[in-house]
mmCIF file of C-alpha atoms in Angstrom:
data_model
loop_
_atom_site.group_PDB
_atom_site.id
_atom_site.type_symbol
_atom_site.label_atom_id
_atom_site.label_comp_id
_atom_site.label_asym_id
_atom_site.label_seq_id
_atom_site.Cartn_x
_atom_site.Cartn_y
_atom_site.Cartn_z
ATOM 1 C CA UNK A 654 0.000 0.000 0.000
ATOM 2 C CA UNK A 655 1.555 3.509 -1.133
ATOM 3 C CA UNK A 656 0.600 6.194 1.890
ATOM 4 C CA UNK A 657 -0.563 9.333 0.043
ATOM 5 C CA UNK A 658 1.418 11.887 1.994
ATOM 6 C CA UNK A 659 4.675 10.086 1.311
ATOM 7 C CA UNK A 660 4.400 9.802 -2.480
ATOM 8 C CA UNK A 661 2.992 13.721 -2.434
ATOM 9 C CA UNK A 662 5.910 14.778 -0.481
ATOM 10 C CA UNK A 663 8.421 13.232 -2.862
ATOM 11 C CA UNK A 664 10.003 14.906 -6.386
ATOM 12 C CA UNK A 665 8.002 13.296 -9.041
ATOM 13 C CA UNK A 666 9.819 12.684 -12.750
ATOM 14 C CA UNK A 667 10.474 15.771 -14.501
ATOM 15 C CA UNK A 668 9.497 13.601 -17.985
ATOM 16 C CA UNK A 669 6.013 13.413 -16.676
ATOM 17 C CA UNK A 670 6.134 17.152 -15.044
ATOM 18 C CA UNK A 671 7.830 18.254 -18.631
ATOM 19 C CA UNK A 672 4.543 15.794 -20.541
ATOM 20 C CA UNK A 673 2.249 17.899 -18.548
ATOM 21 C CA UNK A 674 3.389 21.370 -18.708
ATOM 22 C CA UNK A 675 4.435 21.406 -22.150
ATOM 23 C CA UNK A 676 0.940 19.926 -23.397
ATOM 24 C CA UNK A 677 -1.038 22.273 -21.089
ATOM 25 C CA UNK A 678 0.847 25.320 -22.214
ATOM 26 C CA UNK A 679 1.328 24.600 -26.378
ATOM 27 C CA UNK A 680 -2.557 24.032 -25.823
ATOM 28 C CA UNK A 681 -3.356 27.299 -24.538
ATOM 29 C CA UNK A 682 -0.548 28.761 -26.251
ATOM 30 C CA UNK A 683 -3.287 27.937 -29.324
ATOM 31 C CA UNK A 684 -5.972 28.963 -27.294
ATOM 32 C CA UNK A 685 -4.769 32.603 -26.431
ATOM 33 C CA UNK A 686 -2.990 33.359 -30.086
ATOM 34 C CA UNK A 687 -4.121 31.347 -32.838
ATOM 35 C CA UNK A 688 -7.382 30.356 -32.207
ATOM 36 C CA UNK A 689 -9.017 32.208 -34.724
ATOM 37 C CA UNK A 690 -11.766 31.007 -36.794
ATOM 38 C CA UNK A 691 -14.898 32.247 -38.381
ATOM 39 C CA UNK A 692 -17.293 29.599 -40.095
ATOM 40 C CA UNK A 693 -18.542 28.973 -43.722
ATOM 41 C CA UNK A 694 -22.387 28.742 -44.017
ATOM 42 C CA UNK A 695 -21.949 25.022 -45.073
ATOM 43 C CA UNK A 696 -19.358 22.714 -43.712
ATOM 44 C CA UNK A 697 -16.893 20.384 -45.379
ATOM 45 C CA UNK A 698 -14.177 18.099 -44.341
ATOM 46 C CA UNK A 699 -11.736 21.238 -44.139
ATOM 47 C CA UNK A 700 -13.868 22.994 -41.709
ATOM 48 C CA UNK A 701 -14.968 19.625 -39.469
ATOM 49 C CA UNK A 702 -11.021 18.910 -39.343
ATOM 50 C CA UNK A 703 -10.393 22.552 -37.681
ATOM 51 C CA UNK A 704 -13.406 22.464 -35.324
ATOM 52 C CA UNK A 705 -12.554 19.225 -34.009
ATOM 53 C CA UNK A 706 -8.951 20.130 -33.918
ATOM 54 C CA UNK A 707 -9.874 23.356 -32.114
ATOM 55 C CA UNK A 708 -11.834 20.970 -29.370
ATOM 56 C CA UNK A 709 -9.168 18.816 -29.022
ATOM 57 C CA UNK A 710 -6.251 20.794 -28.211
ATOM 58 C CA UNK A 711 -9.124 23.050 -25.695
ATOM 59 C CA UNK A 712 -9.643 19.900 -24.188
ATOM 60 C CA UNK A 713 -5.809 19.395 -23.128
ATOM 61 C CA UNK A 714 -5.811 22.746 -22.238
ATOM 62 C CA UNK A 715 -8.454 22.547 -19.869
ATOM 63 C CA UNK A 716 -8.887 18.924 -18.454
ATOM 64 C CA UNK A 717 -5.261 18.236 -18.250
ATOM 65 C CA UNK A 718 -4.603 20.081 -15.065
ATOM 66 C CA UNK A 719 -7.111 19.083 -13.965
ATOM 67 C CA UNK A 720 -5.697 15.419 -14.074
ATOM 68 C CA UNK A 721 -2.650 16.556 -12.575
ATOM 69 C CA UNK A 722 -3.081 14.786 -9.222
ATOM 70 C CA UNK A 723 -3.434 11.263 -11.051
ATOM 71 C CA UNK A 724 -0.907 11.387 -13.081
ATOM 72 C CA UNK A 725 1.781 12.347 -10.691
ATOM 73 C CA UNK A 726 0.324 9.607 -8.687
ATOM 74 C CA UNK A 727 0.909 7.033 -11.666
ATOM 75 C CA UNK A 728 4.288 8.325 -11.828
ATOM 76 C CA UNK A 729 5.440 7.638 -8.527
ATOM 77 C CA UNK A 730 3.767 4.387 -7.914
ATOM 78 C CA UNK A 731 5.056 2.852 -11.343
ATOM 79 C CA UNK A 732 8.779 4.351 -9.831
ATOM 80 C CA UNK A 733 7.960 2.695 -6.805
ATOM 81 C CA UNK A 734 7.050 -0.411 -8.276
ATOM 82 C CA UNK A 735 10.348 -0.364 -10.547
ATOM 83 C CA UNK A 736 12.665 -0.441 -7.442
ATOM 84 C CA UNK A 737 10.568 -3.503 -6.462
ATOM 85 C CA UNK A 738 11.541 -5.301 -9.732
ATOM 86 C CA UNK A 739 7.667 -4.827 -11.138
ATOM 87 C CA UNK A 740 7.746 -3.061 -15.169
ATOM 88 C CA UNK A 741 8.737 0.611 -15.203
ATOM 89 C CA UNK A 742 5.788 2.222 -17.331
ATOM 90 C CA UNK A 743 6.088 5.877 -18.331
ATOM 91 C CA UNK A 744 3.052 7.926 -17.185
ATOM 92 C CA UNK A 745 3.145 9.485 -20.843
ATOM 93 C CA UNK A 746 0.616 6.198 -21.638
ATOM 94 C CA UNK A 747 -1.428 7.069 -18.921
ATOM 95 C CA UNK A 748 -1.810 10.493 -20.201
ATOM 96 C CA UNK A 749 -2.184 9.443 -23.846
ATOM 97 C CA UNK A 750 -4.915 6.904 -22.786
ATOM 98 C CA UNK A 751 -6.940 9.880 -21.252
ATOM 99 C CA UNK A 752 -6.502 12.439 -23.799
ATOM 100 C CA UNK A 753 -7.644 9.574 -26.109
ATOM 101 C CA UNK A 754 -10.827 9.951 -24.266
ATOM 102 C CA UNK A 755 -11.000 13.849 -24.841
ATOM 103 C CA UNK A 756 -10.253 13.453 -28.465
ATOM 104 C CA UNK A 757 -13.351 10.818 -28.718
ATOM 105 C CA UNK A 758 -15.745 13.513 -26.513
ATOM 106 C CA UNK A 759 -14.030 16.437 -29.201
ATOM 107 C CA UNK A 760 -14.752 14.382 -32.348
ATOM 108 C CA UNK A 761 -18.934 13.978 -30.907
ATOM 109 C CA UNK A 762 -19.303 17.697 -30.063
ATOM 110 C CA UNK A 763 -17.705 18.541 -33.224
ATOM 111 C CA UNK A 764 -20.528 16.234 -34.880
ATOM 112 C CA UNK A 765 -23.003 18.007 -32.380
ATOM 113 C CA UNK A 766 -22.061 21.599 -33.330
ATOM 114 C CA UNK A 767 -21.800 20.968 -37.145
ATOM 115 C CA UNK A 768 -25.863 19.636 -36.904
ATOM 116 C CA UNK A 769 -26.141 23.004 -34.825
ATOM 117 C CA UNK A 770 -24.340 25.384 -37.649
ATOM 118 C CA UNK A 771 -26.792 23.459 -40.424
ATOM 119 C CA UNK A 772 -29.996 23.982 -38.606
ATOM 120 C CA UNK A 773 -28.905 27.838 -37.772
ATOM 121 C CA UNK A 774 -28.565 27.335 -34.450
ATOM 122 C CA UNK A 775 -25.330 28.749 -34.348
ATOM 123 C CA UNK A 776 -23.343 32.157 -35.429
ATOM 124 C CA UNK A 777 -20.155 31.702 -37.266
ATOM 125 C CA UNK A 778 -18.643 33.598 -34.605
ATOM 126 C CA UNK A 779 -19.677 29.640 -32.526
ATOM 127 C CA UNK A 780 -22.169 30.723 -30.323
ATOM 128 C CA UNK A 781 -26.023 29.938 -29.948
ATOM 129 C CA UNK A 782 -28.324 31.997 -31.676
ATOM 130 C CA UNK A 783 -31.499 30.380 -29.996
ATOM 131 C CA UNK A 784 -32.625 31.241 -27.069
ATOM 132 C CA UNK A 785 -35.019 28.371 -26.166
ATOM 133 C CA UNK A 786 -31.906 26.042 -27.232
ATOM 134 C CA UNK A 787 -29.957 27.774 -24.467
ATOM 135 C CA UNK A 788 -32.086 28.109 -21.930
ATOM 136 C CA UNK A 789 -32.960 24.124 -22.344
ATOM 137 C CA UNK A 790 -29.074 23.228 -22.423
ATOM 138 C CA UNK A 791 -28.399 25.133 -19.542
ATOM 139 C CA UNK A 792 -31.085 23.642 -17.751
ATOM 140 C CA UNK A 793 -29.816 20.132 -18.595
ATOM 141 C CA UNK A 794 -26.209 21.091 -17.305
ATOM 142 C CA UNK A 795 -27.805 22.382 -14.553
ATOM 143 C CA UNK A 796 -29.746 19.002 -13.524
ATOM 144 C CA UNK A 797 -26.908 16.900 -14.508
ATOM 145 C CA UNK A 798 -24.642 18.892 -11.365
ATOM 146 C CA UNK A 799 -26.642 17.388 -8.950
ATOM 147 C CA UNK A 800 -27.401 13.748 -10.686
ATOM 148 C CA UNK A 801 -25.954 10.636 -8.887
ATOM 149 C CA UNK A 802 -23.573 10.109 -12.096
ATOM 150 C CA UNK A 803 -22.146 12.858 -11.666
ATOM 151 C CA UNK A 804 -21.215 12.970 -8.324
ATOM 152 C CA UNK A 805 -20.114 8.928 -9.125
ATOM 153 C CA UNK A 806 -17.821 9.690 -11.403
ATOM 154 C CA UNK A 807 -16.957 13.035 -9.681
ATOM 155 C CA UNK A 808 -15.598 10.916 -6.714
ATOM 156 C CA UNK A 809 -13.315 8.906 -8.780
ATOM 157 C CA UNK A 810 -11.614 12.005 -10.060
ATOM 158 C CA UNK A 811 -11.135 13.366 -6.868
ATOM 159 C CA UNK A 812 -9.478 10.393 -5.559
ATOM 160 C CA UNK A 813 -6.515 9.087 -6.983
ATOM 161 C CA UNK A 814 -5.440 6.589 -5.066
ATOM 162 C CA UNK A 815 -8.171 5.005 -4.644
ATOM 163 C CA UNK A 816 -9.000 5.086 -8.357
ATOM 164 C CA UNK A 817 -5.039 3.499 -9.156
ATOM 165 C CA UNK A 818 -5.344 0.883 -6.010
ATOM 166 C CA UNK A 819 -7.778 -0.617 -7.316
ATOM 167 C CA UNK A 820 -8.015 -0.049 -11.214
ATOM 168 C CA UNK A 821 -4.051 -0.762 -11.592
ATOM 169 C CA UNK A 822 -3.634 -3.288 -14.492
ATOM 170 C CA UNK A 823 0.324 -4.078 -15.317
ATOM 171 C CA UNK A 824 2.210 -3.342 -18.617
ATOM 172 C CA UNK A 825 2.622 -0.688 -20.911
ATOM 173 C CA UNK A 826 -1.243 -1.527 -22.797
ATOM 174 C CA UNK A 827 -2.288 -1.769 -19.117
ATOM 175 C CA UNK A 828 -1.200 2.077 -18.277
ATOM 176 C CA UNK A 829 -3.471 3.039 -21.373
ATOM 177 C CA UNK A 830 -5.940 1.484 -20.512
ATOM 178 C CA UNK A 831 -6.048 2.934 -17.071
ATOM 179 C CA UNK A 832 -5.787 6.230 -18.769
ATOM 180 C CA UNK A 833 -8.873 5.226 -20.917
ATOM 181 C CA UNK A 834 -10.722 4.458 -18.013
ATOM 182 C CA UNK A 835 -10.015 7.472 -15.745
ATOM 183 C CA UNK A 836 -10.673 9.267 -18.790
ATOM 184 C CA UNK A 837 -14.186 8.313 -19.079
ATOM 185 C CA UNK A 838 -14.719 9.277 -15.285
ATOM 186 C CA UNK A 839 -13.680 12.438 -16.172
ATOM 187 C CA UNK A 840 -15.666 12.705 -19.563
ATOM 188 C CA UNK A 841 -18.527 11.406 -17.488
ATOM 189 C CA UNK A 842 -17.914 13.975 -14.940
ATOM 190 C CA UNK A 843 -17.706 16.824 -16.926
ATOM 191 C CA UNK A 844 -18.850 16.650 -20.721
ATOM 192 C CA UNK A 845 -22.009 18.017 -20.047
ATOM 193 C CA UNK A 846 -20.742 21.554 -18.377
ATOM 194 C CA UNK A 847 -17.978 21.501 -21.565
ATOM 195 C CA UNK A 848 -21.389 22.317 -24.224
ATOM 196 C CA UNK A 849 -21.955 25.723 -22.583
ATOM 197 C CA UNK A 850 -19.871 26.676 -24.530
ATOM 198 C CA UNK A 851 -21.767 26.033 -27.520
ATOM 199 C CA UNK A 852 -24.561 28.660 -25.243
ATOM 200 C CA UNK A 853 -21.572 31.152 -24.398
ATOM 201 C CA UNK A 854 -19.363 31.257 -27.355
ATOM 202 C CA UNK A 855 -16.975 28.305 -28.113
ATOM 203 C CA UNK A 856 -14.125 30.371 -28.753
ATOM 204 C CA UNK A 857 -14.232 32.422 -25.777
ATOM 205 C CA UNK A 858 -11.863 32.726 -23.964
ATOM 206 C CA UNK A 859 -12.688 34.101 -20.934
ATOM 207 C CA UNK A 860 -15.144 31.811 -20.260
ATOM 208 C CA UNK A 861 -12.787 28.463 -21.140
ATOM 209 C CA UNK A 862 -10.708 29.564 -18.553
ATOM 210 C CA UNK A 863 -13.600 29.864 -16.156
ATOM 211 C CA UNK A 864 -14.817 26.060 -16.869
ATOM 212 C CA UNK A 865 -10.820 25.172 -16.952
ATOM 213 C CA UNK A 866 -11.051 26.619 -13.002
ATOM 214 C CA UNK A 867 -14.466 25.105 -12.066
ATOM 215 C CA UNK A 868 -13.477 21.852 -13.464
ATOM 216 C CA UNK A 869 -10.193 21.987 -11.376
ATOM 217 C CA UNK A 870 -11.717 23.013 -8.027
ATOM 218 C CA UNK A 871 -14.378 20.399 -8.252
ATOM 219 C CA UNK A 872 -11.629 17.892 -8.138
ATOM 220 C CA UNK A 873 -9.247 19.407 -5.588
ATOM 221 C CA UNK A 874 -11.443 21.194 -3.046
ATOM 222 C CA UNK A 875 -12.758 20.143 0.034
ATOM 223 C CA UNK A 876 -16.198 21.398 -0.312
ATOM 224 C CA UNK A 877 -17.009 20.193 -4.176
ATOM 225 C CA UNK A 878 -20.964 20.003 -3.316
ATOM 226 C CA UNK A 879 -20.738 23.846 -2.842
ATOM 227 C CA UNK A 880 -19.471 24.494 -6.218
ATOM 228 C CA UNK A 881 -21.750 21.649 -8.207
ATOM 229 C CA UNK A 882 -24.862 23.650 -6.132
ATOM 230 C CA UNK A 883 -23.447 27.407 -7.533
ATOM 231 C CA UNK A 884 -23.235 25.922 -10.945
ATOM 232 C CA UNK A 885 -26.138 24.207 -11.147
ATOM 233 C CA UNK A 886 -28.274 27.202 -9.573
ATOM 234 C CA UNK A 887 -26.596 29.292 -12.225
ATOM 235 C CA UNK A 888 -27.436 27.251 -15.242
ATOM 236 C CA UNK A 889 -30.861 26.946 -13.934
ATOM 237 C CA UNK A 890 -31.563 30.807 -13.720
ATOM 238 C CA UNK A 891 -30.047 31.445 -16.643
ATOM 239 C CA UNK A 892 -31.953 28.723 -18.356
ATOM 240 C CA UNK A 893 -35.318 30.045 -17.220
ATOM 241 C CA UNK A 894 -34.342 33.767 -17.971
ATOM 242 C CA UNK A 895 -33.519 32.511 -21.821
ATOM 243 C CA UNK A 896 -36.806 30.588 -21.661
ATOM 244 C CA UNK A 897 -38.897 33.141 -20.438
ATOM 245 C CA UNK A 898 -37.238 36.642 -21.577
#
């Protein structure tokens, strides 16, 4: 059994500190300079390849820090394992496994938004022209902040060494799939709250790095029911005031 305080006290590798900050940072690198893009009426392959490459690389931006905790944690047990003769398997896997994830939950809202842009429901600027379509998304992100599957797979996230104690398969294809699978707790956790901002504007800026900081106290804070209540009471009024104004 690996005590928690010990492996957080300890210098983690520098690969896997390097993986992480050089991923988060060419990410919003993108997100703050180059992510500029203004939509054709119709879409073709050209324009499906950029959205879903713009979604992608937000996603690392955002959820990667997010996953932090974990994957320092993966680190230090696989190092720990190593000096017990067990496979040394590079955290990079892990990480790869759970931005595989992302990409899959990119590629669907790209799908998602493209329906949106045919039926009008979108500007080419990326942001919801509808009100009743906002008002009814935000009420479903809303509701989902409260629902029992997200809190489930909210608690995974938030607990790393529970989730590697007893989801730890061996190997290199066994690090993926870990990765995979904390992925989808994450996906599950989250992928609702990431469509407002088809509602708010999906390049916006300001507003990805307010999700990027709600996503990362949910997981690290103490009092994560407090913050899942604010957002859902937000998304709620907001939803009613698009409804009804």
């Amino acid at each position: 059994m690996v005590n928690l305080s010990q492996v957080s006290n300890k210098l983690h590798s520098p690969v896997t500190w390097l993986s992480i900050l050089l991923l988060t940072g060419l990410s919003w690198y993108y997100m703050l300079f180059d992510m500029t893009m203004i939509m054709a009426p119709h879409w073709h392959l050209y324009e499906l390849t950029m959205v879903f490459m713009m979604w992608a690389v937000m996603m690392v931006g955002m959820m990667l820090p997010s996953a932090t905790p974990m994957i320092l944690l993966f680190a230090k047990i696989s190092q720990t394992r190593q000096q017990r003769s067990a496979e040394f398997v590079s955290s990079n896997l892990f990480i790869l496994g759970y931005l595989l994830l992302w990409s899959l939950f990119s590629l669907v809202i790209t799908l998602v938004q493209w329906q949106l842009h045919e039926l009008a429901l979108m500007t080419p600027m990326m942001k919801s022209s509808n009100h009743i379509a906002s008002g009814i998304l935000l009420i479903l992100i809303g509701i989902y902040q409260i629902s029992p599957l997200k809190q489930q797979c909210l608690n995974y996230c938030r607990s790393p060494l529970n989730f590697l104690m007893t989801q730890w398969q061996e190997g290199k294809v066994g690090a993926v799939k870990m990765g995979l699978k904390h992925g989808l707790y994450c996906v599950g956790c989250c992928w609702l709250l990431m469509t407002l901002l088809l509602v708010v504007g999906v390049m916006h800026i300001g507003w990805i790095l307010a999700l990027s900081i709600l996503v990362l106290l949910e997981k690290v804070v103490s009092w994560p029911e407090a913050i899942n209540l604010g957002i859902c009471l937000a998304c709620l009024g907001f939803g009613l005031y698009f409804l009804v104004g």
